Every structure is written in structure tokens, then in C-alpha cells.
Amino acid sequence: MKKRNVLLKICSLLLFLGYFSGLFTASSAYAQEDILTITQNAGYQTNEFYKPKASIVIEAQTGQVLWEDNPDLKWNPASIAKLMSVYLVFEAMEQGKFTLDTTVKATDNDQAISQIYELSNNTIVSGVDYPVRDLLYATLVQSSNVATVMLANLVTANDEAKFIHMMNDKAKELGMTNSTFYNCSGAETGSFNGYYKPEGIDQNADNVTTARDLAILSYHLLKNYPDTVTFTSPTQITIMENTPYAEVLENHNYSLPGLAYGYEGADGLKTGSSPTGGFNYAATAKREDTRLIEIVLGVGNWEDQEGELQRHAFGNAIFDRAFATYEYKKLLSKGNNTVNQEEIILDQDFYGVLQRNTEPAFNLSADKLTVETGLTSVSPTIKAPSSNFKYAKKLKALQNSTLLKNVKKKNGLSTFFVNGLLIILGLLFMALAKLFRKEPIEASSSKKFSPIFALGILFILAGVVLSIYTVVVGPWI
């Protein structure tokens, strides 16, 4: 019997260990699922050769990271660098330096750059005025290097080196800690055949950044200048319409709806490719209230142009994963709410990122409300969502206290008024007593007692005593 019990216990223990071992194995397998597996499971035909070197997905309102794989790998972003140039253009317009309708007169150098076959460009004719609006479309839709240079020169009055320094200064300001820019468009300055040559800048150096830094840049670009998507979303657009220089531009972002890898809600941002950087992709898509930003770097290599399409397969797949797992939504409404068994009052509606089909866990600290998500921010400079609040009980107590003070103040004024009336009344009675006192026909050594005069004295004494009481103790009414 003893042996049987021992065997049963051993079997139970083995089953118990086996169960939890299975759970651990399953969770480990899930945790180790990489971007290649995710993309293949999403139905895209791809293989290890095209696997991105780095990737990240963040939520666009909060900057919280929903997916990351090697996000701090330093990489050449190629034409995605144009997003930094565009940021500085929008900033200059915000500062009132020019507008979308401002025109830039093309120079001989601009025309020469537009004719360099090896560079992505649109047609530019010397002496023609090109609106900033059209140059932005050329930069973001066609990935035109010459349009980017023309915009950069507009910002700095043709000081090419100054613009590069502005790019690096802005990168530091935004929290892009692993980025260095050497040119404004993503193409080495040495490839411009001397027509674009920022003084004192290494002509053969590639721009360097990371998936994380590009996500930070995209976050600030969309947050500060949401109209950016107006220039990144067209699949095709005609610039310089109704002029002899009209030109149709085609977008290389094949994840835009209607194109080869069309993705629901996609409306930007920028592709980039180069011999040293392979194929790269910065994207944004919005579904309902949730907007995501993703960066995919180093897909395939330059010799195999299939990478131009494959980057969209990987981008779409991790977008699918993030949209299916997380959502940005209103968590609490403005006004009275019960949080952690506390009655609180919010100044405004509170939004945040939450895993789908889960309930939010809130934190109340000092006067700040936050939500626990287990997610990290893409940058220390981008804070998690929070909202000011007041404890309902404390607010009510404060209101009651203020009301009581106001009542006491009002009562105090009323009391002093009554006290004053008593004194005035006393003085009046004393005056009346003297006025109506009848003098005897014959002089008398003793004066008659006057009750009116005595009553006046009593009123005055009462007014004085009650005034002292009000000052020392408080209102007596």
C-alpha cells in the first residue's frame, strides 16, 4: 500500500512538472517568434535572405513601443533621411519664413542635379519657379534629391553646410541619440558631381541612424506637423499643373491602398534604399483611433531588387500584429470617475494604449493619473500618458471649508455692524436723556436718576464688549 501511494505521488509530480514545462516551452516559443516567422505566418512569401536587420513599431499618440527587434542598430537610412529635411521645412513655415505657395527659382545647379541618372529625381528646369508645395510632393512622393536640396537651400538661404548642422541639432533636440547626418537627402554628397557640396562636411559619408531614432523623428513629425500625410499619402500626383512643366509623380510606398502591397489605413511615410543600406521603410497607418508608426531597416541587399517589395511584406505583417494586439482609446471620461476605489474628478478625457480585451490598471500618484501597460516609451523624452485629477472627497472638503470661511467672513461683518449699531444706539439714548432732562425750579444738590441715560450706557457697554468678543473669539451671530 505504501509503495502504491509513493508511485501515485511520483506520477502526480511528473505530470505537474510536465504541464508547467509545456507551458514554459510554449511561452518561450512565442517569445522567440521573430519577424520572419510573423511575416510568413501572415501569408507572405519570404525567406531568411530578406529578413530585416532592425525594426520597431510604436503607437503614434503616446510613443509607446509595441514591437522592436534590434532597434538600436546603427544603419544608413538612405532616403528616409529626407524626413528630417521635411521636418525643418515645416518648422521654417511654422516660424513664418515662407509658405506652401512660396516659389523657389531653379538654378543651373538644380537642373544639373535633376539630370544625374544615378539619383532619384524629378525634372527641374533652370529659371522656372517651383512652389514649395510641389517640391514637398516631389521630395516625399518621388523621393527627389534635387527637390530636397532646393527646399534645404530655401530654409538656409543657400547655406548648404548650415542645413546639415541644423539637421544634427534637431536630431539631438528630439532625442535621436544615435543619429548623424552628412547630407540632406540620403544620397552621399559625392554622388552629386560637385553640384551640391556642403562646406566642411565629409563628402563620402553615409547618414547614420537607428530604427528607434527614425521612429522618434516620425513621432514628432506627425505630432507637430500632422499635414505631413497630405504629402505622403498620394499614390500618384501631378505637380506644376497647368504649366509647360507639369509632371506626374509615382509613389514608391507600395503599402499605400491600391498599390501592390496595399494596407488598410496606410498613408505614409517614406521609403529609402541604397547600396550600403539595402531597402528601408518608414510607415504609418491609422485604423479607427489608433495610429501606428513603424520602421523597417536593411531588407535584402542592393543587388536583389526584390527587397523593394519585401520590405512592405515585413512592414504589413508587424502592423497586423500590433493592430491586432493593441488599441488606442478613451479609458476614462472627463468628470467624476471611480479609480482604485477612490472617487476622482478628471480635468479632461483620458486616453491611452491598451492590450485588446483587457481592463486598464490605473495608478494614482500625487495629482497624476497614469495607466499600467507594461510598455516602454520609444524615448525618455516622451512621457507616458497622464492626466491631472482631484480627489472628490478632498475637493468637497475644500469647497466646504471655503464656504465656511466665506460664511464666517460674512457673519463677522454682520456682527461688527450690529455691535456698531448698539454703540450708536447707546450714544443716541444718552443724547436724548440730556435733551429731555427737566431742570428743577430750585437748585438741588443731587441729580435725578435718568433710566434713558442708563440704558444708553448699557447699549454702549454691550457694543464694546461684543466687539472685543468678536475680535478674540469670533462672530457671536
CSV table of C-alpha atoms in Angstrom, one decimal:
chain,number,residue,atom,x,y,z
A,1,MET,CA,0.0,0.0,0.0
A,2,LYS,CA,2.9,2.3,0.9
A,3,LYS,CA,4.6,1.6,-2.4
A,4,ARG,CA,1.4,2.3,-4.3
A,5,ASN,CA,1.0,5.7,-2.6
A,6,VAL,CA,4.6,6.6,-3.4
A,7,LEU,CA,4.2,5.7,-7.0
A,8,LEU,CA,1.0,7.8,-7.2
A,9,LYS,CA,2.8,10.8,-5.8
A,10,ILE,CA,5.7,10.4,-8.2
A,11,CYS,CA,3.4,10.1,-11.2
A,12,SER,CA,1.5,13.2,-10.0
A,13,LEU,CA,4.7,15.1,-9.6
A,14,LEU,CA,5.9,14.1,-13.0
A,15,LEU,CA,2.6,15.2,-14.5
A,16,PHE,CA,2.8,18.5,-12.7
A,17,LEU,CA,6.3,19.2,-13.9
A,18,GLY,CA,5.4,18.1,-17.4
A,19,TYR,CA,2.5,20.5,-17.5
A,20,PHE,CA,4.5,23.6,-16.4
A,21,SER,CA,7.4,22.5,-18.7
A,22,GLY,CA,5.0,22.5,-21.6
A,23,LEU,CA,3.7,26.0,-20.7
A,24,PHE,CA,7.2,27.3,-20.4
A,25,THR,CA,8.2,25.8,-23.8
A,26,ALA,CA,5.1,27.2,-25.4
A,27,SER,CA,5.7,30.7,-24.0
A,28,SER,CA,9.4,30.5,-24.9
A,29,ALA,CA,8.4,29.6,-28.5
A,30,TYR,CA,6.0,32.5,-28.6
A,31,ALA,CA,8.6,34.9,-27.2
A,32,GLN,CA,11.2,33.7,-29.8
A,33,GLU,CA,8.8,34.2,-32.7
A,34,ASP,CA,10.7,36.7,-34.9
A,35,ILE,CA,9.7,39.0,-37.7
A,36,LEU,CA,10.4,36.4,-40.4
A,37,THR,CA,8.1,33.9,-38.7
A,38,ILE,CA,5.4,36.5,-38.2
A,39,THR,CA,5.6,37.6,-41.8
A,40,GLN,CA,5.5,34.0,-43.2
A,41,ASN,CA,2.5,33.2,-40.9
A,42,ALA,CA,0.8,36.3,-42.3
A,43,GLY,CA,0.9,34.6,-45.7
A,44,TYR,CA,3.8,36.5,-47.3
A,45,GLN,CA,6.3,34.5,-49.4
A,46,THR,CA,9.7,35.5,-48.0
A,47,ASN,CA,12.9,33.9,-46.5
A,48,GLU,CA,15.9,34.5,-44.3
A,49,PHE,CA,17.8,36.4,-47.0
A,50,TYR,CA,15.3,39.3,-46.8
A,51,LYS,CA,14.9,39.4,-43.1
A,52,PRO,CA,15.2,43.0,-41.8
A,53,LYS,CA,18.3,43.9,-39.8
A,54,ALA,CA,16.2,46.1,-37.4
A,55,SER,CA,12.5,47.1,-36.9
A,56,ILE,CA,10.2,48.8,-34.5
A,57,VAL,CA,6.5,49.7,-34.1
A,58,ILE,CA,5.3,52.5,-31.9
A,59,GLU,CA,1.9,54.0,-31.1
A,60,ALA,CA,1.8,57.4,-32.7
A,61,GLN,CA,0.0,59.3,-29.9
A,62,THR,CA,1.9,58.1,-26.9
A,63,GLY,CA,5.2,56.9,-28.4
A,64,GLN,CA,5.0,53.6,-26.6
A,65,VAL,CA,6.8,50.6,-28.2
A,66,LEU,CA,4.6,47.8,-29.4
A,67,TRP,CA,7.3,45.8,-31.2
A,68,GLU,CA,11.0,46.0,-31.5
A,69,ASP,CA,13.8,43.9,-33.0
A,70,ASN,CA,17.4,45.3,-32.8
A,71,PRO,CA,16.0,48.9,-32.7
A,72,ASP,CA,19.4,50.5,-31.8
A,73,LEU,CA,21.4,49.0,-34.7
A,74,LYS,CA,23.2,51.9,-36.5
A,75,TRP,CA,22.2,51.9,-40.1
A,76,ASN,CA,22.2,54.0,-43.3
A,77,PRO,CA,18.6,55.1,-43.7
A,78,ALA,CA,19.0,56.2,-47.4
A,79,SER,CA,16.1,58.4,-48.5
A,80,ILE,CA,14.3,58.1,-45.2
A,81,ALA,CA,16.7,60.9,-44.1
A,82,LYS,CA,14.5,63.2,-46.2
A,83,LEU,CA,12.0,63.2,-43.3
A,84,MET,CA,14.4,65.2,-41.2
A,85,SER,CA,14.8,67.8,-44.0
A,86,VAL,CA,11.0,67.9,-44.3
A,87,TYR,CA,10.7,68.5,-40.6
A,88,LEU,CA,12.9,71.5,-40.9
A,89,VAL,CA,10.9,72.8,-43.8
A,90,PHE,CA,7.7,72.6,-41.9
A,91,GLU,CA,9.3,74.2,-38.9
A,92,ALA,CA,10.5,77.1,-41.0
A,93,MET,CA,7.0,77.6,-42.4
A,94,GLU,CA,5.6,77.5,-38.8
A,95,GLN,CA,8.1,80.3,-38.0
A,96,GLY,CA,6.7,82.4,-40.8
A,97,LYS,CA,9.8,82.3,-43.1
A,98,PHE,CA,7.8,81.2,-46.1
A,99,THR,CA,4.6,79.3,-47.1
A,100,LEU,CA,3.5,76.4,-49.3
A,101,ASP,CA,2.8,78.9,-52.0
A,102,THR,CA,6.3,80.5,-51.9
A,103,THR,CA,8.2,79.7,-55.1
A,104,VAL,CA,11.8,78.7,-55.5
A,105,LYS,CA,13.6,79.7,-58.7
A,106,ALA,CA,15.6,76.8,-60.0
A,107,THR,CA,19.3,77.4,-60.7
A,108,ASP,CA,21.6,75.8,-63.3
A,109,ASN,CA,22.9,73.6,-60.5
A,110,ASP,CA,19.4,72.4,-59.6
A,111,GLN,CA,18.8,71.5,-63.3
A,112,ALA,CA,22.2,69.7,-63.4
A,113,ILE,CA,21.4,67.6,-60.3
A,114,SER,CA,18.0,66.6,-61.7
A,115,GLN,CA,19.8,65.1,-64.7
A,116,ILE,CA,22.1,62.8,-62.7
A,117,TYR,CA,20.8,59.4,-63.7
A,118,GLU,CA,22.0,57.6,-60.6
A,119,LEU,CA,19.9,59.7,-58.3
A,120,SER,CA,16.2,59.6,-57.8
A,121,ASN,CA,14.8,62.9,-59.1
A,122,ASN,CA,12.1,64.8,-60.8
A,123,THR,CA,12.5,67.1,-63.8
A,124,ILE,CA,13.8,70.6,-62.9
A,125,VAL,CA,14.3,73.4,-65.4
A,126,SER,CA,16.6,76.3,-64.6
A,127,GLY,CA,14.8,79.7,-64.3
A,128,VAL,CA,11.4,78.2,-63.5
A,129,ASP,CA,9.6,79.0,-60.2
A,130,TYR,CA,8.6,75.9,-58.3
A,131,PRO,CA,6.1,76.2,-55.4
A,132,VAL,CA,7.2,74.8,-52.0
A,133,ARG,CA,4.1,72.6,-52.1
A,134,ASP,CA,5.2,70.9,-55.3
A,135,LEU,CA,8.7,70.5,-54.1
A,136,LEU,CA,7.4,68.7,-51.0
A,137,TYR,CA,5.4,66.4,-53.1
A,138,ALA,CA,8.5,65.7,-55.2
A,139,THR,CA,10.5,65.0,-52.1
A,140,LEU,CA,8.1,62.7,-50.4
A,141,VAL,CA,6.3,61.0,-53.3
A,142,GLN,CA,9.0,60.8,-55.9
A,143,SER,CA,11.9,60.9,-53.4
A,144,SER,CA,13.5,63.6,-55.5
A,145,ASN,CA,17.0,64.5,-54.4
A,146,VAL,CA,17.0,67.8,-56.2
A,147,ALA,CA,13.7,68.9,-54.7
A,148,THR,CA,15.1,68.2,-51.3
A,149,VAL,CA,18.2,70.3,-52.0
A,150,MET,CA,16.1,73.2,-53.3
A,151,LEU,CA,14.0,73.1,-50.1
A,152,ALA,CA,17.1,72.9,-47.9
A,153,ASN,CA,18.6,75.9,-49.7
A,154,LEU,CA,15.4,77.9,-49.2
A,155,VAL,CA,15.5,77.3,-45.4
A,156,THR,CA,19.1,78.5,-45.1
A,157,ALA,CA,19.4,81.0,-48.0
A,158,ASN,CA,21.7,78.6,-49.9
A,159,ASP,CA,24.0,77.8,-46.9
A,160,GLU,CA,24.3,74.0,-47.6
A,161,ALA,CA,26.5,73.3,-44.6
A,162,LYS,CA,24.3,75.2,-42.2
A,163,PHE,CA,21.3,73.0,-43.1
A,164,ILE,CA,23.4,69.8,-42.2
A,165,HIS,CA,24.2,71.3,-38.9
A,166,MET,CA,20.5,72.1,-38.4
A,167,MET,CA,19.6,68.5,-39.1
A,168,ASN,CA,22.1,67.3,-36.4
A,169,ASP,CA,21.0,69.9,-33.9
A,170,LYS,CA,17.3,69.0,-34.4
A,171,ALA,CA,18.2,65.3,-34.0
A,172,LYS,CA,19.7,66.0,-30.6
A,173,GLU,CA,16.8,68.2,-29.6
A,174,LEU,CA,14.3,65.4,-30.5
A,175,GLY,CA,16.2,62.8,-28.6
A,176,MET,CA,17.7,60.9,-31.5
A,177,THR,CA,20.8,59.9,-29.7
A,178,ASN,CA,22.4,57.6,-32.3
A,179,SER,CA,22.0,59.8,-35.5
A,180,THR,CA,24.4,61.8,-37.5
A,181,PHE,CA,23.6,63.5,-40.8
A,182,TYR,CA,26.1,64.3,-43.6
A,183,ASN,CA,23.6,65.2,-46.3
A,184,CYS,CA,20.0,66.4,-46.6
A,185,SER,CA,18.6,63.8,-49.0
A,186,GLY,CA,20.1,60.4,-48.1
A,187,ALA,CA,22.5,60.3,-51.1
A,188,GLU,CA,26.2,60.8,-50.5
A,189,THR,CA,27.2,64.4,-51.4
A,190,GLY,CA,29.9,62.9,-53.5
A,191,SER,CA,27.3,61.5,-55.9
A,192,PHE,CA,26.0,65.0,-56.8
A,193,ASN,CA,29.0,65.6,-59.1
A,194,GLY,CA,30.0,68.7,-57.3
A,195,TYR,CA,26.7,70.5,-57.7
A,196,TYR,CA,25.8,70.0,-54.0
A,197,LYS,CA,28.8,70.2,-51.7
A,198,PRO,CA,28.2,71.4,-48.1
A,199,GLU,CA,31.4,73.0,-47.0
A,200,GLY,CA,33.3,71.2,-44.3
A,201,ILE,CA,31.1,68.1,-44.5
A,202,ASP,CA,32.5,64.6,-45.3
A,203,GLN,CA,31.5,64.1,-49.0
A,204,ASN,CA,31.7,60.3,-48.9
A,205,ALA,CA,30.0,59.7,-45.5
A,206,ASP,CA,26.6,58.0,-45.2
A,207,ASN,CA,23.9,59.3,-42.9
A,208,VAL,CA,23.7,57.1,-39.8
A,209,THR,CA,20.7,56.5,-37.6
A,210,THR,CA,18.6,53.7,-36.0
A,211,ALA,CA,15.1,52.3,-36.2
A,212,ARG,CA,14.4,53.8,-32.8
A,213,ASP,CA,15.7,57.3,-33.8
A,214,LEU,CA,13.7,57.2,-37.0
A,215,ALA,CA,10.6,56.3,-35.0
A,216,ILE,CA,11.2,59.3,-32.7
A,217,LEU,CA,11.6,61.6,-35.7
A,218,SER,CA,8.4,60.2,-37.3
A,219,TYR,CA,6.6,60.6,-34.0
A,220,HIS,CA,7.5,64.3,-33.7
A,221,LEU,CA,6.9,64.9,-37.4
A,222,LEU,CA,3.3,63.6,-37.2
A,223,LYS,CA,2.6,65.1,-33.8
A,224,ASN,CA,3.9,68.6,-34.7
A,225,TYR,CA,3.0,68.6,-38.4
A,226,PRO,CA,0.1,66.3,-39.0
A,227,ASP,CA,-0.4,67.6,-42.5
A,228,THR,CA,2.7,65.6,-43.4
A,229,VAL,CA,0.4,62.8,-44.5
A,230,THR,CA,-1.1,65.1,-47.1
A,231,PHE,CA,2.2,64.9,-48.9
A,232,THR,CA,3.0,61.2,-48.2
A,233,SER,CA,-0.4,59.6,-49.0
A,234,PRO,CA,-0.9,60.1,-52.8
A,235,THR,CA,-0.1,57.1,-54.9
A,236,GLN,CA,0.2,59.4,-57.8
A,237,ILE,CA,0.1,63.2,-58.2
A,238,THR,CA,0.7,65.8,-60.8
A,239,ILE,CA,2.9,68.8,-59.9
A,240,MET,CA,3.2,72.1,-61.8
A,241,GLU,CA,-0.3,71.6,-63.2
A,242,ASN,CA,-1.4,73.9,-66.0
A,243,THR,CA,2.1,74.8,-66.9
A,244,PRO,CA,4.5,73.5,-69.6
A,245,TYR,CA,6.4,71.8,-66.7
A,246,ALA,CA,3.6,69.6,-65.4
A,247,GLU,CA,4.9,66.2,-64.2
A,248,VAL,CA,3.3,63.0,-62.9
A,249,LEU,CA,5.0,61.6,-59.8
A,250,GLU,CA,4.6,57.9,-58.7
A,251,ASN,CA,4.9,56.8,-55.0
A,252,HIS,CA,7.3,54.0,-54.1
A,253,ASN,CA,5.4,53.2,-50.9
A,254,TYR,CA,3.7,50.1,-52.2
A,255,SER,CA,1.8,49.6,-48.9
A,256,LEU,CA,-0.5,52.6,-49.8
A,257,PRO,CA,-4.0,51.4,-50.5
A,258,GLY,CA,-4.4,50.5,-54.2
A,259,LEU,CA,-0.8,49.6,-54.8
A,260,ALA,CA,0.9,46.2,-54.8
A,261,TYR,CA,1.1,45.7,-51.0
A,262,GLY,CA,-1.8,48.0,-50.2
A,263,TYR,CA,-2.5,48.1,-46.5
A,264,GLU,CA,-5.7,49.4,-44.9
A,265,GLY,CA,-5.2,52.8,-43.3
A,266,ALA,CA,-1.6,53.3,-44.6
A,267,ASP,CA,-0.9,57.0,-45.5
A,268,GLY,CA,2.9,57.4,-45.3
A,269,LEU,CA,5.7,58.0,-44.7
A,270,LYS,CA,8.9,57.3,-46.7
A,271,THR,CA,10.9,54.5,-48.4
A,272,GLY,CA,14.7,54.5,-48.9
A,273,SER,CA,17.3,52.3,-50.5
A,274,SER,CA,21.0,52.4,-51.2
A,275,PRO,CA,23.9,50.1,-51.8
A,276,THR,CA,25.1,50.2,-48.2
A,277,GLY,CA,21.6,50.3,-46.6
A,278,GLY,CA,19.6,47.8,-48.6
A,279,PHE,CA,15.9,48.5,-48.6
A,280,ASN,CA,14.3,50.6,-45.8
A,281,TYR,CA,10.8,51.6,-44.9
A,282,ALA,CA,9.2,54.2,-42.6
A,283,ALA,CA,5.4,53.8,-42.5
A,284,THR,CA,2.3,55.0,-40.7
A,285,ALA,CA,-1.2,53.7,-40.7
A,286,LYS,CA,-4.4,54.6,-38.9
A,287,ARG,CA,-7.4,52.4,-38.0
A,288,GLU,CA,-10.2,54.0,-36.0
A,289,ASP,CA,-8.5,56.0,-33.2
A,290,THR,CA,-5.2,54.0,-33.4
A,291,ARG,CA,-2.3,55.3,-35.5
A,292,LEU,CA,0.9,53.3,-35.6
A,293,ILE,CA,4.4,54.2,-36.8
A,294,GLU,CA,6.9,51.6,-37.9
A,295,ILE,CA,10.5,51.5,-39.2
A,296,VAL,CA,12.0,48.5,-41.1
A,297,LEU,CA,15.7,48.7,-42.0
A,298,GLY,CA,18.0,46.5,-44.0
A,299,VAL,CA,15.7,44.3,-46.1
A,300,GLY,CA,17.7,42.2,-48.5
A,301,ASN,CA,20.5,43.9,-50.4
A,302,TRP,CA,21.0,46.3,-53.2
A,303,GLU,CA,21.9,43.7,-55.8
A,304,ASP,CA,18.5,42.0,-55.4
A,305,GLN,CA,15.7,44.5,-56.2
A,306,GLU,CA,13.1,42.1,-54.8
A,307,GLY,CA,13.9,43.7,-51.4
A,308,GLU,CA,12.0,46.8,-52.6
A,309,LEU,CA,8.8,44.7,-52.4
A,310,GLN,CA,9.8,42.5,-49.5
A,311,ARG,CA,10.1,45.5,-47.1
A,312,HIS,CA,6.4,46.0,-47.4
A,313,ALA,CA,5.6,42.4,-46.6
A,314,PHE,CA,7.5,42.7,-43.3
A,315,GLY,CA,6.0,46.1,-42.6
A,316,ASN,CA,2.5,44.9,-43.2
A,317,ALA,CA,2.9,41.8,-41.1
A,318,ILE,CA,4.2,43.6,-37.9
A,319,PHE,CA,1.5,46.3,-38.5
A,320,ASP,CA,-1.1,43.5,-38.4
A,321,ARG,CA,0.4,42.1,-35.2
A,322,ALA,CA,0.3,45.5,-33.5
A,323,PHE,CA,-3.2,46.4,-34.6
A,324,ALA,CA,-4.5,43.0,-33.6
A,325,THR,CA,-2.9,43.3,-30.1
A,326,TYR,CA,-3.2,46.9,-29.1
A,327,GLU,CA,-5.6,49.8,-29.4
A,328,TYR,CA,-5.5,53.5,-28.5
A,329,LYS,CA,-8.8,54.5,-27.0
A,330,LYS,CA,-10.6,56.6,-24.3
A,331,LEU,CA,-10.1,54.9,-20.9
A,332,LEU,CA,-11.9,57.4,-18.7
A,333,SER,CA,-14.2,60.3,-19.3
A,334,LYS,CA,-13.9,63.9,-18.1
A,335,GLY,CA,-15.5,64.5,-14.7
A,336,ASN,CA,-16.3,62.0,-11.9
A,337,ASN,CA,-14.8,58.5,-12.0
A,338,THR,CA,-14.1,55.7,-9.6
A,339,VAL,CA,-10.5,54.5,-9.8
A,340,ASN,CA,-8.9,52.1,-7.4
A,341,GLN,CA,-11.9,52.5,-5.1
A,342,GLU,CA,-11.3,56.3,-5.0
A,343,GLU,CA,-13.7,58.9,-6.2
A,344,ILE,CA,-11.8,61.3,-8.5
A,345,ILE,CA,-12.5,64.1,-10.8
A,346,LEU,CA,-10.7,64.4,-14.2
A,347,ASP,CA,-9.9,67.7,-15.9
A,348,GLN,CA,-10.3,66.0,-19.4
A,349,ASP,CA,-11.0,62.7,-21.1
A,350,PHE,CA,-8.1,60.2,-20.5
A,351,TYR,CA,-6.7,58.2,-23.5
A,352,GLY,CA,-4.1,55.5,-23.6
A,353,VAL,CA,-2.8,52.4,-25.3
A,354,LEU,CA,-4.3,49.1,-24.0
A,355,GLN,CA,-4.0,45.5,-25.0
A,356,ARG,CA,-7.2,44.5,-26.6
A,357,ASN,CA,-9.8,42.7,-24.5
A,358,THR,CA,-8.1,43.7,-21.2
A,359,GLU,CA,-9.1,46.1,-18.5
A,360,PRO,CA,-6.9,49.0,-17.6
A,361,ALA,CA,-4.9,49.1,-14.4
A,362,PHE,CA,-4.6,52.7,-13.2
A,363,ASN,CA,-2.1,54.4,-10.8
A,364,LEU,CA,-3.0,57.4,-8.7
A,365,SER,CA,0.1,59.4,-7.7
A,366,ALA,CA,0.0,62.9,-6.3
A,367,ASP,CA,-2.3,64.6,-8.7
A,368,LYS,CA,-1.4,62.5,-11.7
A,369,LEU,CA,-3.4,59.6,-13.2
A,370,THR,CA,-1.4,57.0,-15.3
A,371,VAL,CA,-2.2,53.6,-16.7
A,372,GLU,CA,-0.1,50.4,-16.3
A,373,THR,CA,0.6,48.9,-19.8
A,374,GLY,CA,3.9,47.1,-19.4
A,375,LEU,CA,5.1,49.1,-22.4
A,376,THR,CA,8.1,51.3,-22.6
A,377,SER,CA,8.5,54.7,-24.3
A,378,VAL,CA,10.5,54.9,-27.5
A,379,SER,CA,12.4,57.8,-25.9
A,380,PRO,CA,12.9,59.0,-22.3
A,381,THR,CA,11.9,62.5,-23.5
A,382,ILE,CA,8.4,61.2,-24.5
A,383,LYS,CA,6.4,60.6,-21.3
A,384,ALA,CA,3.6,58.0,-20.8
A,385,PRO,CA,0.0,59.3,-21.0
A,386,SER,CA,-1.1,61.0,-17.8
A,387,SER,CA,-3.9,63.3,-16.6
A,388,ASN,CA,-4.5,65.7,-13.8
A,389,PHE,CA,-7.2,64.8,-11.3
A,390,LYS,CA,-8.6,65.8,-7.9
A,391,TYR,CA,-9.9,63.5,-5.2
A,392,ALA,CA,-13.6,64.1,-5.0
A,393,LYS,CA,-13.7,64.0,-1.1
A,394,LYS,CA,-10.8,66.4,-0.8
A,395,LEU,CA,-12.4,68.8,-3.3
A,396,LYS,CA,-15.7,68.7,-1.5
A,397,ALA,CA,-13.9,69.3,1.8
A,398,LEU,CA,-12.1,72.2,0.3
A,399,GLN,CA,-15.3,73.6,-1.1
A,400,ASN,CA,-17.0,73.2,2.3
A,401,SER,CA,-14.0,74.8,4.0
A,402,THR,CA,-14.1,77.7,1.6
A,403,LEU,CA,-17.9,78.1,2.1
A,404,LEU,CA,-17.4,78.0,5.8
A,405,LYS,CA,-14.8,80.7,5.6
A,406,ASN,CA,-17.0,82.8,3.5
A,407,VAL,CA,-19.9,82.4,5.9
A,408,LYS,CA,-17.7,83.3,8.9
A,409,LYS,CA,-16.4,86.3,7.0
A,410,LYS,CA,-19.9,87.3,6.2
A,411,ASN,CA,-21.1,86.7,9.8
A,412,GLY,CA,-18.1,88.6,11.1
A,413,LEU,CA,-19.0,91.7,9.1
A,414,SER,CA,-22.7,91.4,10.2
A,415,THR,CA,-21.6,91.1,13.9
A,416,PHE,CA,-19.4,94.2,13.7
A,417,PHE,CA,-22.3,96.0,12.1
A,418,VAL,CA,-24.7,95.1,15.0
A,419,ASN,CA,-22.0,95.9,17.5
A,420,GLY,CA,-21.7,99.4,16.0
A,421,LEU,CA,-25.4,99.8,16.0
A,422,LEU,CA,-25.5,99.1,19.7
A,423,ILE,CA,-22.9,101.7,20.4
A,424,ILE,CA,-24.6,104.3,18.2
A,425,LEU,CA,-27.9,103.5,19.8
A,426,GLY,CA,-26.3,103.9,23.3
A,427,LEU,CA,-25.0,107.3,22.3
A,428,LEU,CA,-28.4,108.3,20.9
A,429,PHE,CA,-30.1,107.3,24.1
A,430,MET,CA,-27.6,109.3,26.2
A,431,ALA,CA,-28.2,112.4,24.0
A,432,LEU,CA,-31.9,112.0,24.3
A,433,ALA,CA,-31.6,111.7,28.1
A,434,LYS,CA,-29.8,115.1,28.2
A,435,LEU,CA,-32.1,116.7,25.8
A,436,PHE,CA,-35.3,115.8,27.7
A,437,ARG,CA,-34.0,116.2,31.2
A,438,LYS,CA,-36.1,118.8,33.2
A,439,GLU,CA,-34.1,121.2,35.4
A,440,PRO,CA,-35.7,121.8,38.9
A,441,ILE,CA,-37.1,125.3,39.7
A,442,GLU,CA,-34.8,125.4,42.7
A,443,ALA,CA,-31.3,124.2,42.7
A,444,SER,CA,-30.7,120.8,44.1
A,445,SER,CA,-27.6,119.2,45.3
A,446,SER,CA,-28.5,115.9,44.0
A,447,LYS,CA,-29.3,114.9,40.4
A,448,LYS,CA,-32.3,112.8,39.5
A,449,PHE,CA,-31.7,109.2,38.1
A,450,SER,CA,-32.3,109.0,34.3
A,451,PRO,CA,-33.3,105.5,33.0
A,452,ILE,CA,-32.8,106.6,29.4
A,453,PHE,CA,-29.2,107.7,30.1
A,454,ALA,CA,-28.6,104.4,31.9
A,455,LEU,CA,-30.0,102.4,29.0
A,456,GLY,CA,-27.6,104.3,26.7
A,457,ILE,CA,-24.7,103.4,28.8
A,458,LEU,CA,-25.7,99.7,28.8
A,459,PHE,CA,-26.0,99.7,25.0
A,460,ILE,CA,-22.5,101.3,24.6
A,461,LEU,CA,-21.0,98.8,27.1
A,462,ALA,CA,-22.7,95.9,25.3
A,463,GLY,CA,-21.4,97.1,21.9
A,464,VAL,CA,-17.9,97.5,23.2
A,465,VAL,CA,-17.9,94.1,25.0
A,466,LEU,CA,-19.3,92.3,21.9
A,467,SER,CA,-16.8,93.9,19.6
A,468,ILE,CA,-13.9,92.7,21.8
A,469,TYR,CA,-15.5,89.2,21.8
A,470,THR,CA,-15.8,89.2,18.0
A,471,VAL,CA,-12.2,90.1,17.6
A,472,VAL,CA,-10.9,87.5,20.1
A,473,VAL,CA,-13.3,84.6,19.8
A,474,GLY,CA,-15.3,85.2,16.5
A,475,PRO,CA,-18.7,86.2,15.4
A,476,TRP,CA,-21.4,85.8,18.0
A,477,ILE,CA,-24.2,85.6,15.5
